[in-house]
């Protein structure tokens, strides 16, 4: 029954202020399957935006998903059209395990996001590539080149995000 309640709550707050989304999160945050339910709701175009916001909030609160629980999210990536939904998912990648079978759909999604008109989406796509390289070392050289090129070619706001990624990389290497 919790899934139907969550779906109904999300339908009620779709397009509403963040405070309304936070209230939905507060109501459902203790449900054991909340993360997997939110992932499954990403397949619903009407609920993608509120579900992605709640999922990011849930992951930031310290909840985790296994590789198998995160799988449907990676399958849903190509259907995420709204820039805010894409941004929420990109910002969630730091908290998600990326299984071997999820690399290809994630890589395609990230490449598509690098072409976005939206600077936030582009900036976080670089971060997504960084996360991909952290979990799958074969991407490290390409990500290094991508980040270098971004520092030359991208807008100042994107360069700021890239510099943050490079600082993280330095910390990781120490």
Short mmCIF file of C-alpha atoms in Angstrom, two decimals:
data_model
loop_
_atom_site.label_atom_id
_atom_site.label_comp_id
_atom_site.label_asym_id
_atom_site.label_seq_id
_atom_site.Cartn_x
_atom_site.Cartn_y
_atom_site.Cartn_z
CA UNK A 1 0.00 0.00 0.00
CA UNK A 2 2.92 2.37 0.68
CA UNK A 3 3.80 2.53 -3.06
CA UNK A 4 0.26 3.66 -3.95
CA UNK A 5 0.34 6.27 -1.16
CA UNK A 6 3.71 7.54 -2.39
CA UNK A 7 2.51 7.70 -5.98
CA UNK A 8 -0.64 9.58 -4.95
CA UNK A 9 1.44 12.01 -2.84
CA UNK A 10 3.83 12.65 -5.74
CA UNK A 11 0.96 13.23 -8.14
CA UNK A 12 -0.44 15.80 -5.70
CA UNK A 13 2.85 17.76 -5.40
CA UNK A 14 4.11 17.52 -9.00
CA UNK A 15 4.96 21.08 -10.01
CA UNK A 16 4.65 22.36 -6.42
CA UNK A 17 7.33 24.08 -4.30
CA UNK A 18 10.21 22.17 -2.73
CA UNK A 19 8.62 22.57 0.71
CA UNK A 20 5.74 20.35 -0.48
CA UNK A 21 8.22 17.76 -1.74
CA UNK A 22 10.02 17.86 1.59
CA UNK A 23 6.72 17.18 3.37
CA UNK A 24 6.18 14.10 1.18
CA UNK A 25 9.72 12.96 1.95
CA UNK A 26 9.17 13.46 5.68
CA UNK A 27 5.98 11.37 5.48
CA UNK A 28 7.66 8.48 3.65
CA UNK A 29 11.32 8.69 4.71
CA UNK A 30 11.18 5.74 7.13
CA UNK A 31 9.66 3.32 4.63
CA UNK A 32 12.22 0.55 4.00
CA UNK A 33 11.58 0.34 0.24
CA UNK A 34 11.40 4.10 -0.42
CA UNK A 35 14.58 4.21 -2.52
CA UNK A 36 13.55 1.34 -4.80
CA UNK A 37 10.02 2.74 -5.13
CA UNK A 38 11.36 6.15 -6.15
CA UNK A 39 13.68 4.52 -8.70
CA UNK A 40 10.75 2.66 -10.24
CA UNK A 41 8.72 5.90 -10.45
CA UNK A 42 11.42 7.47 -12.65
CA UNK A 43 9.90 5.48 -15.51
CA UNK A 44 6.68 7.53 -15.17
CA UNK A 45 7.10 10.79 -17.16
CA UNK A 46 4.51 12.54 -14.96
CA UNK A 47 6.34 11.68 -11.74
CA UNK A 48 10.00 11.87 -12.83
CA UNK A 49 10.62 15.35 -11.47
CA UNK A 50 9.26 14.86 -7.93
CA UNK A 51 10.58 11.28 -7.74
CA UNK A 52 14.09 12.35 -8.75
CA UNK A 53 14.08 15.15 -6.15
CA UNK A 54 12.95 12.77 -3.40
CA UNK A 55 15.49 10.14 -4.48
CA UNK A 56 18.36 12.64 -4.29
CA UNK A 57 17.12 13.81 -0.88
CA UNK A 58 16.87 10.18 0.30
CA UNK A 59 20.40 9.34 -0.85
CA UNK A 60 21.81 12.54 0.66
CA UNK A 61 20.20 11.51 3.97
CA UNK A 62 22.49 8.47 4.01
CA UNK A 63 20.28 5.79 2.50
CA UNK A 64 21.82 3.49 -0.06
CA UNK A 65 20.83 1.37 -3.02
CA UNK A 66 22.49 -1.85 -4.11
CA UNK A 67 23.60 -2.38 -7.71
CA UNK A 68 20.45 -4.40 -8.38
CA UNK A 69 18.19 -1.79 -6.74
CA UNK A 70 19.80 1.00 -8.81
CA UNK A 71 19.52 -0.95 -12.11
CA UNK A 72 16.06 0.42 -13.09
CA UNK A 73 17.37 3.98 -12.66
CA UNK A 74 20.07 3.37 -15.27
CA UNK A 75 17.51 1.77 -17.58
CA UNK A 76 15.28 4.86 -17.22
CA UNK A 77 18.03 7.38 -18.11
CA UNK A 78 17.23 7.64 -21.81
CA UNK A 79 13.63 8.57 -20.95
CA UNK A 80 14.53 11.47 -18.64
CA UNK A 81 13.70 14.55 -20.68
CA UNK A 82 13.15 17.35 -18.17
CA UNK A 83 16.37 19.20 -17.31
CA UNK A 84 15.51 19.34 -13.60
CA UNK A 85 15.00 15.58 -13.48
CA UNK A 86 18.28 15.02 -15.31
CA UNK A 87 20.04 17.36 -12.88
CA UNK A 88 18.64 15.55 -9.82
CA UNK A 89 19.81 12.21 -11.21
CA UNK A 90 23.24 13.61 -12.08
CA UNK A 91 23.55 14.99 -8.54
CA UNK A 92 22.61 11.55 -7.16
CA UNK A 93 25.39 9.66 -8.97
CA UNK A 94 27.85 10.18 -6.08
CA UNK A 95 25.63 7.94 -3.98
CA UNK A 96 24.90 5.21 -6.51
CA UNK A 97 26.80 2.02 -7.31
CA UNK A 98 27.37 1.72 -11.05
CA UNK A 99 27.32 -1.93 -12.09
CA UNK A 100 29.16 -3.16 -15.19
CA UNK A 101 25.92 -3.50 -17.17
CA UNK A 102 24.91 0.05 -16.26
CA UNK A 103 28.08 1.64 -17.67
CA UNK A 104 26.85 1.86 -21.28
CA UNK A 105 23.47 3.49 -20.58
CA UNK A 106 25.09 5.86 -18.09
CA UNK A 107 27.87 6.79 -20.51
CA UNK A 108 25.29 7.55 -23.25
CA UNK A 109 23.24 9.64 -20.81
CA UNK A 110 26.29 11.60 -19.65
CA UNK A 111 27.39 12.29 -23.24
CA UNK A 112 23.90 13.53 -24.03
CA UNK A 113 23.91 15.76 -20.93
CA UNK A 114 27.26 17.27 -22.00
CA UNK A 115 25.38 18.60 -25.05
CA UNK A 116 22.57 20.13 -22.98
CA UNK A 117 21.66 23.78 -23.38
CA UNK A 118 21.35 23.92 -19.58
CA UNK A 119 24.64 24.84 -17.90
CA UNK A 120 23.75 23.09 -14.63
CA UNK A 121 23.11 19.83 -16.48
CA UNK A 122 26.37 20.19 -18.42
CA UNK A 123 28.34 20.98 -15.26
CA UNK A 124 26.94 17.99 -13.41
CA UNK A 125 27.51 15.74 -16.44
CA UNK A 126 31.24 16.35 -15.94
CA UNK A 127 30.76 15.37 -12.32
CA UNK A 128 28.93 12.25 -13.51
CA UNK A 129 31.86 11.27 -15.69
CA UNK A 130 34.12 11.76 -12.66
CA UNK A 131 31.90 9.41 -10.63
CA UNK A 132 31.91 6.88 -13.47
CA UNK A 133 35.73 6.97 -13.58
CA UNK A 134 35.93 6.51 -9.79
CA UNK A 135 33.97 3.25 -10.08
CA UNK A 136 35.27 2.14 -13.49
CA UNK A 137 38.94 3.02 -13.90
CA UNK A 138 38.96 2.49 -17.68
CA UNK A 139 37.31 5.94 -17.98
CA UNK A 140 39.99 7.80 -16.02
CA UNK A 141 42.13 8.97 -18.96
CA UNK A 142 39.13 10.11 -20.98
CA UNK A 143 37.65 11.95 -18.00
CA UNK A 144 40.97 13.72 -17.41
CA UNK A 145 40.88 14.93 -21.03
CA UNK A 146 37.22 15.93 -20.76
CA UNK A 147 37.89 18.00 -17.65
CA UNK A 148 40.92 19.70 -19.23
CA UNK A 149 38.89 20.60 -22.30
CA UNK A 150 36.05 21.93 -20.13
CA UNK A 151 38.46 24.31 -18.41
CA UNK A 152 39.30 25.74 -21.83
CA UNK A 153 35.94 25.73 -23.61
CA UNK A 154 33.10 25.90 -21.10
CA UNK A 155 31.27 28.78 -19.43
CA UNK A 156 32.61 30.13 -16.13
CA UNK A 157 29.88 28.45 -14.07
CA UNK A 158 30.80 25.07 -15.55
CA UNK A 159 34.51 25.70 -15.05
CA UNK A 160 33.79 26.29 -11.34
CA UNK A 161 32.18 22.81 -11.04
CA UNK A 162 35.10 21.27 -12.97
CA UNK A 163 37.60 22.91 -10.60
CA UNK A 164 35.68 21.36 -7.68
CA UNK A 165 35.94 17.96 -9.36
CA UNK A 166 39.69 18.43 -9.83
CA UNK A 167 40.06 19.31 -6.13
CA UNK A 168 38.17 16.11 -5.24
CA UNK A 169 40.46 14.13 -7.52
CA UNK A 170 43.52 15.55 -5.74
CA UNK A 171 42.12 14.54 -2.35
CA UNK A 172 41.40 11.05 -3.67
CA UNK A 173 44.96 10.65 -4.95
CA UNK A 174 46.59 11.54 -1.64
#
